[in-house]
């Protein structure tokens, strides 16, 4: 059994999109071929589509995604559609496809329009000499603040999940990707807002700039914002590196 849903804007090429998804393994050009997910690019009547194939779920998740929760592909499509309605940047959602066997979810795919001439916020973190770095950090903070004001909690708000495009007039546009983990609230409390920024960077100078800009936008106390954001970031970094050390030890004992 299959479940396929497409954005009404793309109904004219619906059959072509479905054909490329169904034949994902034999068509398209590889963009990412990771251990968990694969991403390929497909050009259909001049439109470049970015199609993500999610890792095949284990037996427990096969059942869970069939009966108890939505698949990552479906969540990505629905969350992207909601972000578009809320005027928060994300690549245009195109479709999602789910393939089920007698046990549960077998495989799933999410298609969106591919963005050209973009870079990850990660480059801002890694390159301290990046052009307009301070300006981009402040604009990114404004983008995040707008999300928070609209009640959007992006659980995977990390430097690799925001794409940035420099516009001809010198301004910058921001786009969220990897959307399958999001929450939507009426309001977001201060601690949750600060925690939502704790995965962005480990660099204190960047957090100082972000804190300064967030304080201006929220009319909050800059010192409190900085200390809270820095404390949560340090805690995240500690847990992240501890997890890596544990994984490294486990791999050693398996040899």
PDB file of C-alpha atoms in Angstrom:
ATOM      1  CA  UNK A   1       0.000   0.000   0.000  1.00  0.00           C
ATOM      2  CA  UNK A   2       1.242   3.467  -0.900  1.00  0.00           C
ATOM      3  CA  UNK A   3       0.381   6.942   0.356  1.00  0.00           C
ATOM      4  CA  UNK A   4       1.263   9.864  -1.914  1.00  0.00           C
ATOM      5  CA  UNK A   5       0.356  13.516  -1.405  1.00  0.00           C
ATOM      6  CA  UNK A   6       1.398  16.425  -3.586  1.00  0.00           C
ATOM      7  CA  UNK A   7       1.290  20.202  -3.284  1.00  0.00           C
ATOM      8  CA  UNK A   8      -1.533  21.430  -5.532  1.00  0.00           C
ATOM      9  CA  UNK A   9       0.904  23.803  -7.258  1.00  0.00           C
ATOM     10  CA  UNK A  10       2.605  20.788  -8.842  1.00  0.00           C
ATOM     11  CA  UNK A  11      -0.427  18.791 -10.031  1.00  0.00           C
ATOM     12  CA  UNK A  12       0.540  19.306 -13.690  1.00  0.00           C
ATOM     13  CA  UNK A  13       3.706  17.219 -13.192  1.00  0.00           C
ATOM     14  CA  UNK A  14       2.317  14.869 -10.552  1.00  0.00           C
ATOM     15  CA  UNK A  15       2.908  11.663 -12.544  1.00  0.00           C
ATOM     16  CA  UNK A  16       6.515  12.634 -13.332  1.00  0.00           C
ATOM     17  CA  UNK A  17       7.245  13.402  -9.685  1.00  0.00           C
ATOM     18  CA  UNK A  18       5.761  10.101  -8.541  1.00  0.00           C
ATOM     19  CA  UNK A  19       7.725   8.214 -11.193  1.00  0.00           C
ATOM     20  CA  UNK A  20      11.012   9.737 -10.013  1.00  0.00           C
ATOM     21  CA  UNK A  21      10.228   8.946  -6.374  1.00  0.00           C
ATOM     22  CA  UNK A  22       9.276   5.338  -7.144  1.00  0.00           C
ATOM     23  CA  UNK A  23      12.450   4.957  -9.221  1.00  0.00           C
ATOM     24  CA  UNK A  24      14.628   6.923  -6.791  1.00  0.00           C
ATOM     25  CA  UNK A  25      17.434   4.331  -6.765  1.00  0.00           C
ATOM     26  CA  UNK A  26      17.911   4.327 -10.542  1.00  0.00           C
ATOM     27  CA  UNK A  27      17.338   7.992 -11.391  1.00  0.00           C
ATOM     28  CA  UNK A  28      18.562  11.443 -10.349  1.00  0.00           C
ATOM     29  CA  UNK A  29      21.970  12.795  -9.359  1.00  0.00           C
ATOM     30  CA  UNK A  30      23.290  12.139  -5.860  1.00  0.00           C
ATOM     31  CA  UNK A  31      23.596  15.157  -3.558  1.00  0.00           C
ATOM     32  CA  UNK A  32      23.982  13.320  -0.226  1.00  0.00           C
ATOM     33  CA  UNK A  33      24.523   9.612   0.326  1.00  0.00           C
ATOM     34  CA  UNK A  34      24.678   9.222   4.086  1.00  0.00           C
ATOM     35  CA  UNK A  35      24.403   6.230   6.370  1.00  0.00           C
ATOM     36  CA  UNK A  36      20.907   7.256   7.412  1.00  0.00           C
ATOM     37  CA  UNK A  37      19.392   9.254   4.539  1.00  0.00           C
ATOM     38  CA  UNK A  38      20.049   9.867   0.850  1.00  0.00           C
ATOM     39  CA  UNK A  39      19.246  12.993  -1.167  1.00  0.00           C
ATOM     40  CA  UNK A  40      19.088  13.226  -4.940  1.00  0.00           C
ATOM     41  CA  UNK A  41      18.315  16.016  -7.403  1.00  0.00           C
ATOM     42  CA  UNK A  42      15.780  15.575 -10.214  1.00  0.00           C
ATOM     43  CA  UNK A  43      14.979  18.060 -12.963  1.00  0.00           C
ATOM     44  CA  UNK A  44      11.361  17.910 -14.126  1.00  0.00           C
ATOM     45  CA  UNK A  45      10.212  20.373 -16.781  1.00  0.00           C
ATOM     46  CA  UNK A  46      12.796  22.912 -15.679  1.00  0.00           C
ATOM     47  CA  UNK A  47      12.085  22.527 -11.972  1.00  0.00           C
ATOM     48  CA  UNK A  48      14.912  21.122  -9.839  1.00  0.00           C
ATOM     49  CA  UNK A  49      13.547  18.900  -7.085  1.00  0.00           C
ATOM     50  CA  UNK A  50      15.401  17.833  -3.972  1.00  0.00           C
ATOM     51  CA  UNK A  51      14.110  14.376  -2.967  1.00  0.00           C
ATOM     52  CA  UNK A  52      15.119  12.853   0.350  1.00  0.00           C
ATOM     53  CA  UNK A  53      14.929   9.116   0.969  1.00  0.00           C
ATOM     54  CA  UNK A  54      14.729   8.421   4.690  1.00  0.00           C
ATOM     55  CA  UNK A  55      16.524   5.497   6.284  1.00  0.00           C
ATOM     56  CA  UNK A  56      14.440   2.343   6.267  1.00  0.00           C
ATOM     57  CA  UNK A  57      12.967   1.987   9.776  1.00  0.00           C
ATOM     58  CA  UNK A  58      13.647  -0.929  12.092  1.00  0.00           C
ATOM     59  CA  UNK A  59      10.826  -3.309  12.985  1.00  0.00           C
ATOM     60  CA  UNK A  60       9.622  -1.212  15.940  1.00  0.00           C
ATOM     61  CA  UNK A  61       9.547   2.010  13.939  1.00  0.00           C
ATOM     62  CA  UNK A  62       7.927   0.264  10.970  1.00  0.00           C
ATOM     63  CA  UNK A  63       4.945  -0.451  13.184  1.00  0.00           C
ATOM     64  CA  UNK A  64       5.084   2.913  14.975  1.00  0.00           C
ATOM     65  CA  UNK A  65       5.077   4.892  11.724  1.00  0.00           C
ATOM     66  CA  UNK A  66       2.154   2.851  10.454  1.00  0.00           C
ATOM     67  CA  UNK A  67      -0.154   3.037  13.442  1.00  0.00           C
ATOM     68  CA  UNK A  68       1.038   5.510  16.087  1.00  0.00           C
ATOM     69  CA  UNK A  69       2.909   8.443  14.551  1.00  0.00           C
ATOM     70  CA  UNK A  70       3.470  10.158  11.248  1.00  0.00           C
ATOM     71  CA  UNK A  71       6.517   9.277   9.158  1.00  0.00           C
ATOM     72  CA  UNK A  72       9.442  11.698   8.904  1.00  0.00           C
ATOM     73  CA  UNK A  73       8.546  12.322   5.260  1.00  0.00           C
ATOM     74  CA  UNK A  74       4.956  13.247   6.063  1.00  0.00           C
ATOM     75  CA  UNK A  75       5.974  15.434   8.995  1.00  0.00           C
ATOM     76  CA  UNK A  76       8.538  17.212   6.800  1.00  0.00           C
ATOM     77  CA  UNK A  77       5.872  17.951   4.185  1.00  0.00           C
ATOM     78  CA  UNK A  78       3.255  19.104   6.696  1.00  0.00           C
ATOM     79  CA  UNK A  79       5.680  21.200   8.737  1.00  0.00           C
ATOM     80  CA  UNK A  80       7.097  22.838   5.597  1.00  0.00           C
ATOM     81  CA  UNK A  81       3.564  23.658   4.445  1.00  0.00           C
ATOM     82  CA  UNK A  82       2.804  25.193   7.839  1.00  0.00           C
ATOM     83  CA  UNK A  83       6.022  27.242   7.813  1.00  0.00           C
ATOM     84  CA  UNK A  84       5.110  28.589   4.376  1.00  0.00           C
ATOM     85  CA  UNK A  85       1.682  29.623   5.714  1.00  0.00           C
ATOM     86  CA  UNK A  86       3.393  31.349   8.654  1.00  0.00           C
ATOM     87  CA  UNK A  87       5.819  33.105   6.285  1.00  0.00           C
ATOM     88  CA  UNK A  88       8.918  31.426   7.676  1.00  0.00           C
ATOM     89  CA  UNK A  89      11.516  30.534   5.055  1.00  0.00           C
ATOM     90  CA  UNK A  90      11.849  26.915   3.932  1.00  0.00           C
ATOM     91  CA  UNK A  91      12.202  25.275   0.499  1.00  0.00           C
ATOM     92  CA  UNK A  92       8.818  24.944  -1.235  1.00  0.00           C
ATOM     93  CA  UNK A  93       7.295  21.574  -0.217  1.00  0.00           C
ATOM     94  CA  UNK A  94       6.327  19.455  -3.215  1.00  0.00           C
ATOM     95  CA  UNK A  95       5.242  15.981  -2.103  1.00  0.00           C
ATOM     96  CA  UNK A  96       5.718  13.033   0.220  1.00  0.00           C
ATOM     97  CA  UNK A  97       5.460   9.320  -0.487  1.00  0.00           C
ATOM     98  CA  UNK A  98       5.090   6.392   1.915  1.00  0.00           C
ATOM     99  CA  UNK A  99       5.372   2.731   0.973  1.00  0.00           C
ATOM    100  CA  UNK A 100       3.928   0.131   3.375  1.00  0.00           C
ATOM    101  CA  UNK A 101       4.221  -3.651   3.558  1.00  0.00           C
ATOM    102  CA  UNK A 102       2.147  -6.008   5.711  1.00  0.00           C
ATOM    103  CA  UNK A 103       4.126  -5.040   8.842  1.00  0.00           C
ATOM    104  CA  UNK A 104       4.275  -1.282   8.523  1.00  0.00           C
ATOM    105  CA  UNK A 105       6.239   1.530   6.897  1.00  0.00           C
ATOM    106  CA  UNK A 106       8.803   0.210   4.437  1.00  0.00           C
ATOM    107  CA  UNK A 107      10.238   3.435   3.005  1.00  0.00           C
ATOM    108  CA  UNK A 108       9.388   7.118   2.743  1.00  0.00           C
ATOM    109  CA  UNK A 109      10.409  10.136   0.649  1.00  0.00           C
ATOM    110  CA  UNK A 110      10.069  13.899   0.901  1.00  0.00           C
ATOM    111  CA  UNK A 111      10.341  16.183  -2.136  1.00  0.00           C
ATOM    112  CA  UNK A 112      10.877  19.939  -2.126  1.00  0.00           C
ATOM    113  CA  UNK A 113      12.182  22.542  -4.531  1.00  0.00           C
ATOM    114  CA  UNK A 114      15.977  22.720  -4.557  1.00  0.00           C
ATOM    115  CA  UNK A 115      17.537  26.025  -3.510  1.00  0.00           C
ATOM    116  CA  UNK A 116      20.442  27.345  -5.580  1.00  0.00           C
ATOM    117  CA  UNK A 117      23.243  29.663  -4.420  1.00  0.00           C
ATOM    118  CA  UNK A 118      22.839  29.039  -0.703  1.00  0.00           C
ATOM    119  CA  UNK A 119      25.255  28.304   2.130  1.00  0.00           C
ATOM    120  CA  UNK A 120      24.803  26.785   5.565  1.00  0.00           C
ATOM    121  CA  UNK A 121      24.950  28.873   8.731  1.00  0.00           C
ATOM    122  CA  UNK A 122      27.691  26.390   9.669  1.00  0.00           C
ATOM    123  CA  UNK A 123      30.062  28.360   7.436  1.00  0.00           C
ATOM    124  CA  UNK A 124      29.533  31.412   9.637  1.00  0.00           C
ATOM    125  CA  UNK A 125      30.477  29.362  12.692  1.00  0.00           C
ATOM    126  CA  UNK A 126      33.584  27.866  11.122  1.00  0.00           C
ATOM    127  CA  UNK A 127      34.933  30.895   9.264  1.00  0.00           C
ATOM    128  CA  UNK A 128      35.564  33.915  11.469  1.00  0.00           C
ATOM    129  CA  UNK A 129      36.606  35.937   8.410  1.00  0.00           C
ATOM    130  CA  UNK A 130      33.326  35.295   6.579  1.00  0.00           C
ATOM    131  CA  UNK A 131      32.071  38.374   4.744  1.00  0.00           C
ATOM    132  CA  UNK A 132      29.469  40.350   6.744  1.00  0.00           C
ATOM    133  CA  UNK A 133      29.708  37.751   9.520  1.00  0.00           C
ATOM    134  CA  UNK A 134      28.434  39.946  12.362  1.00  0.00           C
ATOM    135  CA  UNK A 135      25.617  41.289  10.194  1.00  0.00           C
ATOM    136  CA  UNK A 136      24.521  37.759   9.186  1.00  0.00           C
ATOM    137  CA  UNK A 137      24.597  36.565  12.820  1.00  0.00           C
ATOM    138  CA  UNK A 138      22.286  39.430  13.763  1.00  0.00           C
ATOM    139  CA  UNK A 139      19.938  38.720  10.844  1.00  0.00           C
ATOM    140  CA  UNK A 140      19.900  35.037  11.786  1.00  0.00           C
ATOM    141  CA  UNK A 141      18.994  36.025  15.351  1.00  0.00           C
ATOM    142  CA  UNK A 142      16.160  38.181  14.009  1.00  0.00           C
ATOM    143  CA  UNK A 143      14.956  35.198  11.942  1.00  0.00           C
ATOM    144  CA  UNK A 144      15.015  32.964  15.023  1.00  0.00           C
ATOM    145  CA  UNK A 145      13.261  35.581  17.152  1.00  0.00           C
ATOM    146  CA  UNK A 146      10.491  35.820  14.546  1.00  0.00           C
ATOM    147  CA  UNK A 147      10.084  32.031  14.726  1.00  0.00           C
ATOM    148  CA  UNK A 148       9.837  32.173  18.501  1.00  0.00           C
ATOM    149  CA  UNK A 149       7.310  35.003  18.395  1.00  0.00           C
ATOM    150  CA  UNK A 150       5.142  32.878  16.093  1.00  0.00           C
ATOM    151  CA  UNK A 151       5.368  29.924  18.494  1.00  0.00           C
ATOM    152  CA  UNK A 152       7.681  27.776  16.370  1.00  0.00           C
ATOM    153  CA  UNK A 153      10.127  25.520  18.208  1.00  0.00           C
ATOM    154  CA  UNK A 154      12.504  23.939  15.689  1.00  0.00           C
ATOM    155  CA  UNK A 155      13.969  21.034  17.653  1.00  0.00           C
ATOM    156  CA  UNK A 156      16.859  20.521  15.215  1.00  0.00           C
ATOM    157  CA  UNK A 157      17.863  24.189  15.146  1.00  0.00           C
ATOM    158  CA  UNK A 158      21.535  23.547  14.391  1.00  0.00           C
ATOM    159  CA  UNK A 159      24.091  25.314  12.129  1.00  0.00           C
ATOM    160  CA  UNK A 160      23.611  22.803   9.290  1.00  0.00           C
ATOM    161  CA  UNK A 161      19.828  23.163   9.187  1.00  0.00           C
ATOM    162  CA  UNK A 162      19.576  26.805   8.167  1.00  0.00           C
ATOM    163  CA  UNK A 163      20.410  27.713   4.573  1.00  0.00           C
ATOM    164  CA  UNK A 164      21.202  31.314   3.672  1.00  0.00           C
ATOM    165  CA  UNK A 165      20.870  33.121   0.356  1.00  0.00           C
ATOM    166  CA  UNK A 166      22.422  36.510  -0.348  1.00  0.00           C
ATOM    167  CA  UNK A 167      19.965  38.638  -2.308  1.00  0.00           C
ATOM    168  CA  UNK A 168      20.964  41.103  -5.067  1.00  0.00           C
ATOM    169  CA  UNK A 169      20.226  44.068  -2.770  1.00  0.00           C
ATOM    170  CA  UNK A 170      22.699  42.781  -0.148  1.00  0.00           C
ATOM    171  CA  UNK A 171      20.066  41.432   2.239  1.00  0.00           C
ATOM    172  CA  UNK A 172      19.937  37.787   3.328  1.00  0.00           C
ATOM    173  CA  UNK A 173      17.122  35.231   3.288  1.00  0.00           C
ATOM    174  CA  UNK A 174      17.015  32.250   5.654  1.00  0.00           C
ATOM    175  CA  UNK A 175      15.512  28.810   5.042  1.00  0.00           C
ATOM    176  CA  UNK A 176      14.965  25.953   7.493  1.00  0.00           C
ATOM    177  CA  UNK A 177      15.644  22.382   6.335  1.00  0.00           C
ATOM    178  CA  UNK A 178      15.465  18.921   7.923  1.00  0.00           C
ATOM    179  CA  UNK A 179      12.060  19.695   9.349  1.00  0.00           C
ATOM    180  CA  UNK A 180      10.695  16.451  10.768  1.00  0.00           C
ATOM    181  CA  UNK A 181      11.090  17.545  14.431  1.00  0.00           C
ATOM    182  CA  UNK A 182       9.115  20.692  15.215  1.00  0.00           C
ATOM    183  CA  UNK A 183       6.619  21.912  17.807  1.00  0.00           C
ATOM    184  CA  UNK A 184       4.104  24.708  17.503  1.00  0.00           C
ATOM    185  CA  UNK A 185       2.986  26.663  20.579  1.00  0.00           C
ATOM    186  CA  UNK A 186       0.730  29.570  21.430  1.00  0.00           C
ATOM    187  CA  UNK A 187       3.719  31.169  23.170  1.00  0.00           C
ATOM    188  CA  UNK A 188       7.273  30.044  23.947  1.00  0.00           C
ATOM    189  CA  UNK A 189       8.787  30.722  27.364  1.00  0.00           C
ATOM    190  CA  UNK A 190      12.209  32.306  27.856  1.00  0.00           C
ATOM    191  CA  UNK A 191      14.048  29.108  28.857  1.00  0.00           C
ATOM    192  CA  UNK A 192      12.771  27.210  25.811  1.00  0.00           C
ATOM    193  CA  UNK A 193      13.802  30.078  23.531  1.00  0.00           C
ATOM    194  CA  UNK A 194      17.324  30.077  24.913  1.00  0.00           C
ATOM    195  CA  UNK A 195      17.580  26.277  24.783  1.00  0.00           C
ATOM    196  CA  UNK A 196      16.477  26.429  21.156  1.00  0.00           C
ATOM    197  CA  UNK A 197      19.631  28.444  20.419  1.00  0.00           C
ATOM    198  CA  UNK A 198      22.003  26.189  22.382  1.00  0.00           C
ATOM    199  CA  UNK A 199      22.992  23.992  19.399  1.00  0.00           C
ATOM    200  CA  UNK A 200      23.886  26.851  17.069  1.00  0.00           C
ATOM    201  CA  UNK A 201      27.477  27.575  18.085  1.00  0.00           C
ATOM    202  CA  UNK A 202      30.036  26.868  20.790  1.00  0.00           C
ATOM    203  CA  UNK A 203      31.795  30.203  20.181  1.00  0.00           C
ATOM    204  CA  UNK A 204      31.372  32.738  22.939  1.00  0.00           C
ATOM    205  CA  UNK A 205      31.816  35.762  20.673  1.00  0.00           C
ATOM    206  CA  UNK A 206      28.928  34.617  18.473  1.00  0.00           C
ATOM    207  CA  UNK A 207      26.709  34.009  21.485  1.00  0.00           C
ATOM    208  CA  UNK A 208      27.544  37.523  22.694  1.00  0.00           C
ATOM    209  CA  UNK A 209      26.351  38.986  19.382  1.00  0.00           C
ATOM    210  CA  UNK A 210      23.228  36.807  19.369  1.00  0.00           C
ATOM    211  CA  UNK A 211      22.468  37.781  22.969  1.00  0.00           C
ATOM    212  CA  UNK A 212      22.858  41.463  22.198  1.00  0.00           C
ATOM    213  CA  UNK A 213      20.528  41.255  19.207  1.00  0.00           C
ATOM    214  CA  UNK A 214      17.961  39.066  20.987  1.00  0.00           C
ATOM    215  CA  UNK A 215      17.915  41.513  23.911  1.00  0.00           C
ATOM    216  CA  UNK A 216      17.168  44.389  21.540  1.00  0.00           C
ATOM    217  CA  UNK A 217      14.339  42.476  19.882  1.00  0.00           C
ATOM    218  CA  UNK A 218      12.775  41.124  23.071  1.00  0.00           C
ATOM    219  CA  UNK A 219      13.518  44.185  25.208  1.00  0.00           C
ATOM    220  CA  UNK A 220      15.084  41.757  27.681  1.00  0.00           C
ATOM    221  CA  UNK A 221      18.146  41.992  29.904  1.00  0.00           C
ATOM    222  CA  UNK A 222      21.227  41.321  27.780  1.00  0.00           C
ATOM    223  CA  UNK A 223      23.296  39.912  30.658  1.00  0.00           C
ATOM    224  CA  UNK A 224      20.550  37.465  31.636  1.00  0.00           C
ATOM    225  CA  UNK A 225      20.088  36.387  28.021  1.00  0.00           C
ATOM    226  CA  UNK A 226      23.823  35.877  27.503  1.00  0.00           C
ATOM    227  CA  UNK A 227      24.361  33.967  30.740  1.00  0.00           C
ATOM    228  CA  UNK A 228      21.355  31.729  30.091  1.00  0.00           C
ATOM    229  CA  UNK A 229      22.265  31.067  26.464  1.00  0.00           C
ATOM    230  CA  UNK A 230      25.920  30.431  27.287  1.00  0.00           C
ATOM    231  CA  UNK A 231      25.061  28.115  30.183  1.00  0.00           C
ATOM    232  CA  UNK A 232      22.696  26.023  28.046  1.00  0.00           C
ATOM    233  CA  UNK A 233      25.236  25.938  25.221  1.00  0.00           C
ATOM    234  CA  UNK A 234      27.999  24.746  27.561  1.00  0.00           C
ATOM    235  CA  UNK A 235      25.669  22.067  28.916  1.00  0.00           C
ATOM    236  CA  UNK A 236      24.779  20.918  25.397  1.00  0.00           C
ATOM    237  CA  UNK A 237      28.459  20.795  24.388  1.00  0.00           C
ATOM    238  CA  UNK A 238      29.314  18.740  27.486  1.00  0.00           C
ATOM    239  CA  UNK A 239      26.554  16.203  26.772  1.00  0.00           C
ATOM    240  CA  UNK A 240      27.410  16.103  23.058  1.00  0.00           C
ATOM    241  CA  UNK A 241      31.105  15.359  23.612  1.00  0.00           C
ATOM    242  CA  UNK A 242      30.384  12.903  26.414  1.00  0.00           C
ATOM    243  CA  UNK A 243      28.108  10.982  24.041  1.00  0.00           C
ATOM    244  CA  UNK A 244      30.879  10.933  21.430  1.00  0.00           C
ATOM    245  CA  UNK A 245      33.370   9.584  23.972  1.00  0.00           C
ATOM    246  CA  UNK A 246      30.965   6.827  25.004  1.00  0.00           C
ATOM    247  CA  UNK A 247      30.364   5.846  21.383  1.00  0.00           C
ATOM    248  CA  UNK A 248      34.107   5.757  20.756  1.00  0.00           C
ATOM    249  CA  UNK A 249      34.636   3.435  23.736  1.00  0.00           C
ATOM    250  CA  UNK A 250      31.819   1.144  22.616  1.00  0.00           C
ATOM    251  CA  UNK A 251      33.335   0.907  19.134  1.00  0.00           C
ATOM    252  CA  UNK A 252      36.706   0.039  20.712  1.00  0.00           C
ATOM    253  CA  UNK A 253      35.235  -2.817  22.770  1.00  0.00           C
ATOM    254  CA  UNK A 254      33.422  -4.190  19.724  1.00  0.00           C
ATOM    255  CA  UNK A 255      36.697  -4.615  17.841  1.00  0.00           C
TER     256      UNK A 255
END
